[in-house]
PDB file of C-alpha atoms and ligand atoms in Angstrom:
ATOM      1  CA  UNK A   1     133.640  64.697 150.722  1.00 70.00           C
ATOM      2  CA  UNK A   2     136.497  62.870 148.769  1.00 78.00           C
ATOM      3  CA  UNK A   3     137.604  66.387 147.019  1.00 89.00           C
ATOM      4  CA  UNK A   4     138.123  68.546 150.436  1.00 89.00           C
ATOM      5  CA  UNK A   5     140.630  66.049 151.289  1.00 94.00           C
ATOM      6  CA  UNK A   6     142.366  65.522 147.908  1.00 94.00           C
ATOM      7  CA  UNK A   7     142.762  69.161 147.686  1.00 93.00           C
ATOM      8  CA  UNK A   8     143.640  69.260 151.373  1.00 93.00           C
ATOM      9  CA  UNK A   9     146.325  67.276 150.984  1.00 94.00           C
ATOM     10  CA  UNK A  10     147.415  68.230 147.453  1.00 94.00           C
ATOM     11  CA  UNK A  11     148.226  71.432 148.642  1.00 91.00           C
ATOM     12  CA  UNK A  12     150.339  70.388 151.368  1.00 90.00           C
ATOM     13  CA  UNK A  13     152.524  67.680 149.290  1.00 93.00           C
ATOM     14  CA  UNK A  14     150.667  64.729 151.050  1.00 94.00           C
ATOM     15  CA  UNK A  15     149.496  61.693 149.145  1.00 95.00           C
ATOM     16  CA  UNK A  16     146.141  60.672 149.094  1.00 95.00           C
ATOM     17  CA  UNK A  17     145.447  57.306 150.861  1.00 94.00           C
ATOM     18  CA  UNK A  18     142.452  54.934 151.747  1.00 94.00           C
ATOM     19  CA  UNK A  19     142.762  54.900 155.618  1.00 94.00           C
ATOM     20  CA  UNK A  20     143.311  58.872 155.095  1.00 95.00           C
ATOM     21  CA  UNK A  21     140.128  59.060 153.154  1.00 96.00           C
ATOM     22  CA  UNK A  22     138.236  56.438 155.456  1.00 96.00           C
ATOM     23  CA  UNK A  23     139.510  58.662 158.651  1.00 96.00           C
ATOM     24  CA  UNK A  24     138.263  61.985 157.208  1.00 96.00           C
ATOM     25  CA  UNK A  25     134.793  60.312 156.710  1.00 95.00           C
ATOM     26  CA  UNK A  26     134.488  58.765 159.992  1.00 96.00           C
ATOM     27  CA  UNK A  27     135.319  62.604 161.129  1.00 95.00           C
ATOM     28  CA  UNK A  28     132.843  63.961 159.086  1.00 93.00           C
ATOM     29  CA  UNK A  29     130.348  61.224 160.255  1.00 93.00           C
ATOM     30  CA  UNK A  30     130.537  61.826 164.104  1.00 88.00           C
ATOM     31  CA  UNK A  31     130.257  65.138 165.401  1.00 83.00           C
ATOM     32  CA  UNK A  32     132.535  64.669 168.560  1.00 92.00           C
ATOM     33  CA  UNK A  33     135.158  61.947 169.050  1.00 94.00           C
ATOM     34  CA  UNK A  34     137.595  60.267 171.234  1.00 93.00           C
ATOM     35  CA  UNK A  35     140.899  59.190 170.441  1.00 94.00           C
ATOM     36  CA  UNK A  36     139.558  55.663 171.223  1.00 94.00           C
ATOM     37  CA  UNK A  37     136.526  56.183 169.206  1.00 94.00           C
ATOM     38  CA  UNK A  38     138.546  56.773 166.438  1.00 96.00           C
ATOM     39  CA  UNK A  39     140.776  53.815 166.990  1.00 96.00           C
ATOM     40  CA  UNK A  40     138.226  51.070 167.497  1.00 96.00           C
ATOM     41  CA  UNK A  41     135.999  52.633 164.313  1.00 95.00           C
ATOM     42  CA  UNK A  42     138.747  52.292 162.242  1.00 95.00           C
ATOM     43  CA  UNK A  43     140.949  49.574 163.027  1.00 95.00           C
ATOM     44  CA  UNK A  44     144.083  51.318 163.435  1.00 94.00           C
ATOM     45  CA  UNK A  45     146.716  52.305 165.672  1.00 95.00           C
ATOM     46  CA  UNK A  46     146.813  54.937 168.178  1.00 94.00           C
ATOM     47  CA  UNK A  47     149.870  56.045 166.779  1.00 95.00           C
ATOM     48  CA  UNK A  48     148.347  56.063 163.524  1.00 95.00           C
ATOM     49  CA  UNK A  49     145.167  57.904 164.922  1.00 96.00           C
ATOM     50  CA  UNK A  50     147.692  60.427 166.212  1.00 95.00           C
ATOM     51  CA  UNK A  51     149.612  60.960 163.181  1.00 95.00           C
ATOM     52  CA  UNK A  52     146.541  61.483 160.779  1.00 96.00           C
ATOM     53  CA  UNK A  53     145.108  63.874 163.857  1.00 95.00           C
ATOM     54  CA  UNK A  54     148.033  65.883 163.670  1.00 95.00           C
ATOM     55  CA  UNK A  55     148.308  66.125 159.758  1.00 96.00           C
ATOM     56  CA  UNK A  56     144.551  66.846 159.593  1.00 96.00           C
ATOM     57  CA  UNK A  57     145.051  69.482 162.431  1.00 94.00           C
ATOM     58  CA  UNK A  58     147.179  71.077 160.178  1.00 94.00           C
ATOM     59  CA  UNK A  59     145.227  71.204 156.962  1.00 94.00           C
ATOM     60  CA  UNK A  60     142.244  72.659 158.905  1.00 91.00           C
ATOM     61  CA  UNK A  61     140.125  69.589 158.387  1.00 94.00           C
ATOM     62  CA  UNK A  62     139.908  68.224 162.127  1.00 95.00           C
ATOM     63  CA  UNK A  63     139.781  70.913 165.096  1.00 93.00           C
ATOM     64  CA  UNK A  64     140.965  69.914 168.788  1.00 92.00           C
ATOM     65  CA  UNK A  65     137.780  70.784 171.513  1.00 92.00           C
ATOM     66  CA  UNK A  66     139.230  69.559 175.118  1.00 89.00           C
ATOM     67  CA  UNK A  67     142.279  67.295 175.620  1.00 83.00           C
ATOM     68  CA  UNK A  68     140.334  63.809 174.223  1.00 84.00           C
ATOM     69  CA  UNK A  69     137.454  65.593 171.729  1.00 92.00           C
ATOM     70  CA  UNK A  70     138.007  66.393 168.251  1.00 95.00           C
ATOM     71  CA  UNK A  71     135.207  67.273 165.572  1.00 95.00           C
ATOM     72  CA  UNK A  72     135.448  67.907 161.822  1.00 94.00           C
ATOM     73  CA  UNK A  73     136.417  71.728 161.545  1.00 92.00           C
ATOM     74  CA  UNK A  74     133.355  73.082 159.844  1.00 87.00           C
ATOM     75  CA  UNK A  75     133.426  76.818 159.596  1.00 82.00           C
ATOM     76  CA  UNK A  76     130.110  77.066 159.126  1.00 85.00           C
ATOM     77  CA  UNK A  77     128.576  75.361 161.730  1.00 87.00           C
ATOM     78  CA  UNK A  78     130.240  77.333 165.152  1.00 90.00           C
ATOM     79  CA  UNK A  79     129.371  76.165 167.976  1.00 93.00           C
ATOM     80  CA  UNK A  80     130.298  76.782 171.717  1.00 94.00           C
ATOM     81  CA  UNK A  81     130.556  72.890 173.838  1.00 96.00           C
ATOM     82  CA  UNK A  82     129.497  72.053 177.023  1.00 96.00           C
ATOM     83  CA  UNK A  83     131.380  69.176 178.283  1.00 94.00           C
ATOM     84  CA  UNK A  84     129.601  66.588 181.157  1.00 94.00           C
ATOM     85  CA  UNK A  85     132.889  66.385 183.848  1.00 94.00           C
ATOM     86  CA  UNK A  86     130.682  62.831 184.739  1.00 94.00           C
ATOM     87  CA  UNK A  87     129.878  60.938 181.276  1.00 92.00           C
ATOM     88  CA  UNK A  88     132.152  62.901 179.195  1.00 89.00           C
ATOM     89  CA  UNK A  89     129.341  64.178 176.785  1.00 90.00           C
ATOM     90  CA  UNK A  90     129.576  67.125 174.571  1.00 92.00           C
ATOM     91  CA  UNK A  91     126.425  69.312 174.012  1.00 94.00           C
ATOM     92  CA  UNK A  92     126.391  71.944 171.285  1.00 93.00           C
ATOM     93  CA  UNK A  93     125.637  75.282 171.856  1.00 92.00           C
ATOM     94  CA  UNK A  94     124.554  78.208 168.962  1.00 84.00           C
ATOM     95  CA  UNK A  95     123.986  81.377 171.183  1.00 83.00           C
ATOM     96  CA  UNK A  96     123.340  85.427 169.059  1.00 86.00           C
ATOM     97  CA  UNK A  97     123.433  87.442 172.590  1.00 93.00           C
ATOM     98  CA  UNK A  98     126.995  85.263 173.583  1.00 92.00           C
ATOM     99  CA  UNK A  99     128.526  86.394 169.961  1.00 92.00           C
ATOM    100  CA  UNK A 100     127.297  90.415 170.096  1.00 94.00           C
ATOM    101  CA  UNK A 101     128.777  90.009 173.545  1.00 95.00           C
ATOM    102  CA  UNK A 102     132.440  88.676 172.450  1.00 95.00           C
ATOM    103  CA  UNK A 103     132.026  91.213 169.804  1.00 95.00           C
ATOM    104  CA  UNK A 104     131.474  94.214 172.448  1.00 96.00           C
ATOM    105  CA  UNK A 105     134.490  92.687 174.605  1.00 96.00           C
ATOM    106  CA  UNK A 106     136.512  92.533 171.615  1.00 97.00           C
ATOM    107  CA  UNK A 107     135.773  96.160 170.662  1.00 97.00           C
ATOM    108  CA  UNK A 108     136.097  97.583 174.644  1.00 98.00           C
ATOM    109  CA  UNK A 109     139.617  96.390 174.542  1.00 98.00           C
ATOM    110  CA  UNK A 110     140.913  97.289 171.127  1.00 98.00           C
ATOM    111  CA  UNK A 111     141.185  93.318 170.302  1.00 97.00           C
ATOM    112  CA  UNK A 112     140.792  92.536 166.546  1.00 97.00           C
ATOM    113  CA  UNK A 113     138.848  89.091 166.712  1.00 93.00           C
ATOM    114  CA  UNK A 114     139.697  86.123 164.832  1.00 91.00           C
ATOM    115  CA  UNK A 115     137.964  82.851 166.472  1.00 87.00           C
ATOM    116  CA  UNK A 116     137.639  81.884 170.094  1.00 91.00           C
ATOM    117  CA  UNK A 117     136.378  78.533 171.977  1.00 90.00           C
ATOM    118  CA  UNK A 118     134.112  78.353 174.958  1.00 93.00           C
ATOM    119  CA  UNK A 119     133.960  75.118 176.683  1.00 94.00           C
ATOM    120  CA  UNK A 120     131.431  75.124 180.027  1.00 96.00           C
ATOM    121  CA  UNK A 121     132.374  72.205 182.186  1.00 96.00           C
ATOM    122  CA  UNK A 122     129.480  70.935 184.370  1.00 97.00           C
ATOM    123  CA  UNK A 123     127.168  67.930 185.147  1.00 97.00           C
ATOM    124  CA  UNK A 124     124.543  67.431 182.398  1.00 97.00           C
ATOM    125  CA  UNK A 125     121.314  66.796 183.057  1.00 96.00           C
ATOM    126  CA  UNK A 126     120.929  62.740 183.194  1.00 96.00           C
ATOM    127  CA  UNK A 127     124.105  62.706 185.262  1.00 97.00           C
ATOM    128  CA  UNK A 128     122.372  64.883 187.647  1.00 97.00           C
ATOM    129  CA  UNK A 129     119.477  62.619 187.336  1.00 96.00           C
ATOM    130  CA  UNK A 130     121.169  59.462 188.178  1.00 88.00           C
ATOM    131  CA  UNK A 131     122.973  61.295 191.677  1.00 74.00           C
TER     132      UNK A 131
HETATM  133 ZN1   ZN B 201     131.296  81.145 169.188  1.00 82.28          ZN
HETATM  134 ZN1   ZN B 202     126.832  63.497 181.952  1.00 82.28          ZN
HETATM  135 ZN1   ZN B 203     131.010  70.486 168.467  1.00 82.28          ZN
END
């Protein structure tokens, strides 16, 4: 994983660094994380975990989900999110029928497609459980 960020940030004229390396691991360790995740994981400061969000947003390497939820922007593994309005959870979802049918919308109004997000906001199922 060291060379996707050395290239990364090679081609944008940033220096490569230790706490940028040990940040893009800890992203590409968790699957979903908090701002506050990231800070007590790492040690650093929230201004810190902002600024290396931000640079990594740009470079591709980190993708935003919901306004505290960031995972490692990995082209090849889309998913759609459910997000648990109760515990805060993400779930992962992979769905063929949802895809042909953004494909079919896409088409019906002349839209040329280039990514999308779906986030389903709910109550998962042990927070339903616990009610
Ligand atoms: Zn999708
Ligand atoms: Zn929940
Ligand atoms: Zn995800």
């Amino acid at each position: 994983m060291k060379q996707i960020l050395k290239k990364a940030l090679k081609k944008s004229n940033k220096s490569y660094t230790g706490e940028r390396q040990a940040f893009f691991d800890f992203i590409v360790k968790n699957q979903h994380f908090t701002i506050q995740e990231a800070q007590e994981k790492l040690g650093i400061s929230r201004a810190s975990v902002f600024r290396t969000l931000a640079l990594f947003e740009r470079l591709f390497l980190v993708k935003k989900i919901d306004k505290n939820a960031y995972e490692f922007n990995n082209p090849a593994k889309h998913h759609e999110h459910l997000k648990c309005n109760k515990c805060g959870q993400l779930f992962e979802i992979d769905d063929h029928t949802l895809h042909s049918q953004i494909e079919l919308l896409c088409k019906k109004y002349n839209f040329s497609h280039q990514e999308h997000q779906l986030i389903i906001y709910g109550i998962c199922k042990k927070c339903q459980e616990r009610d």
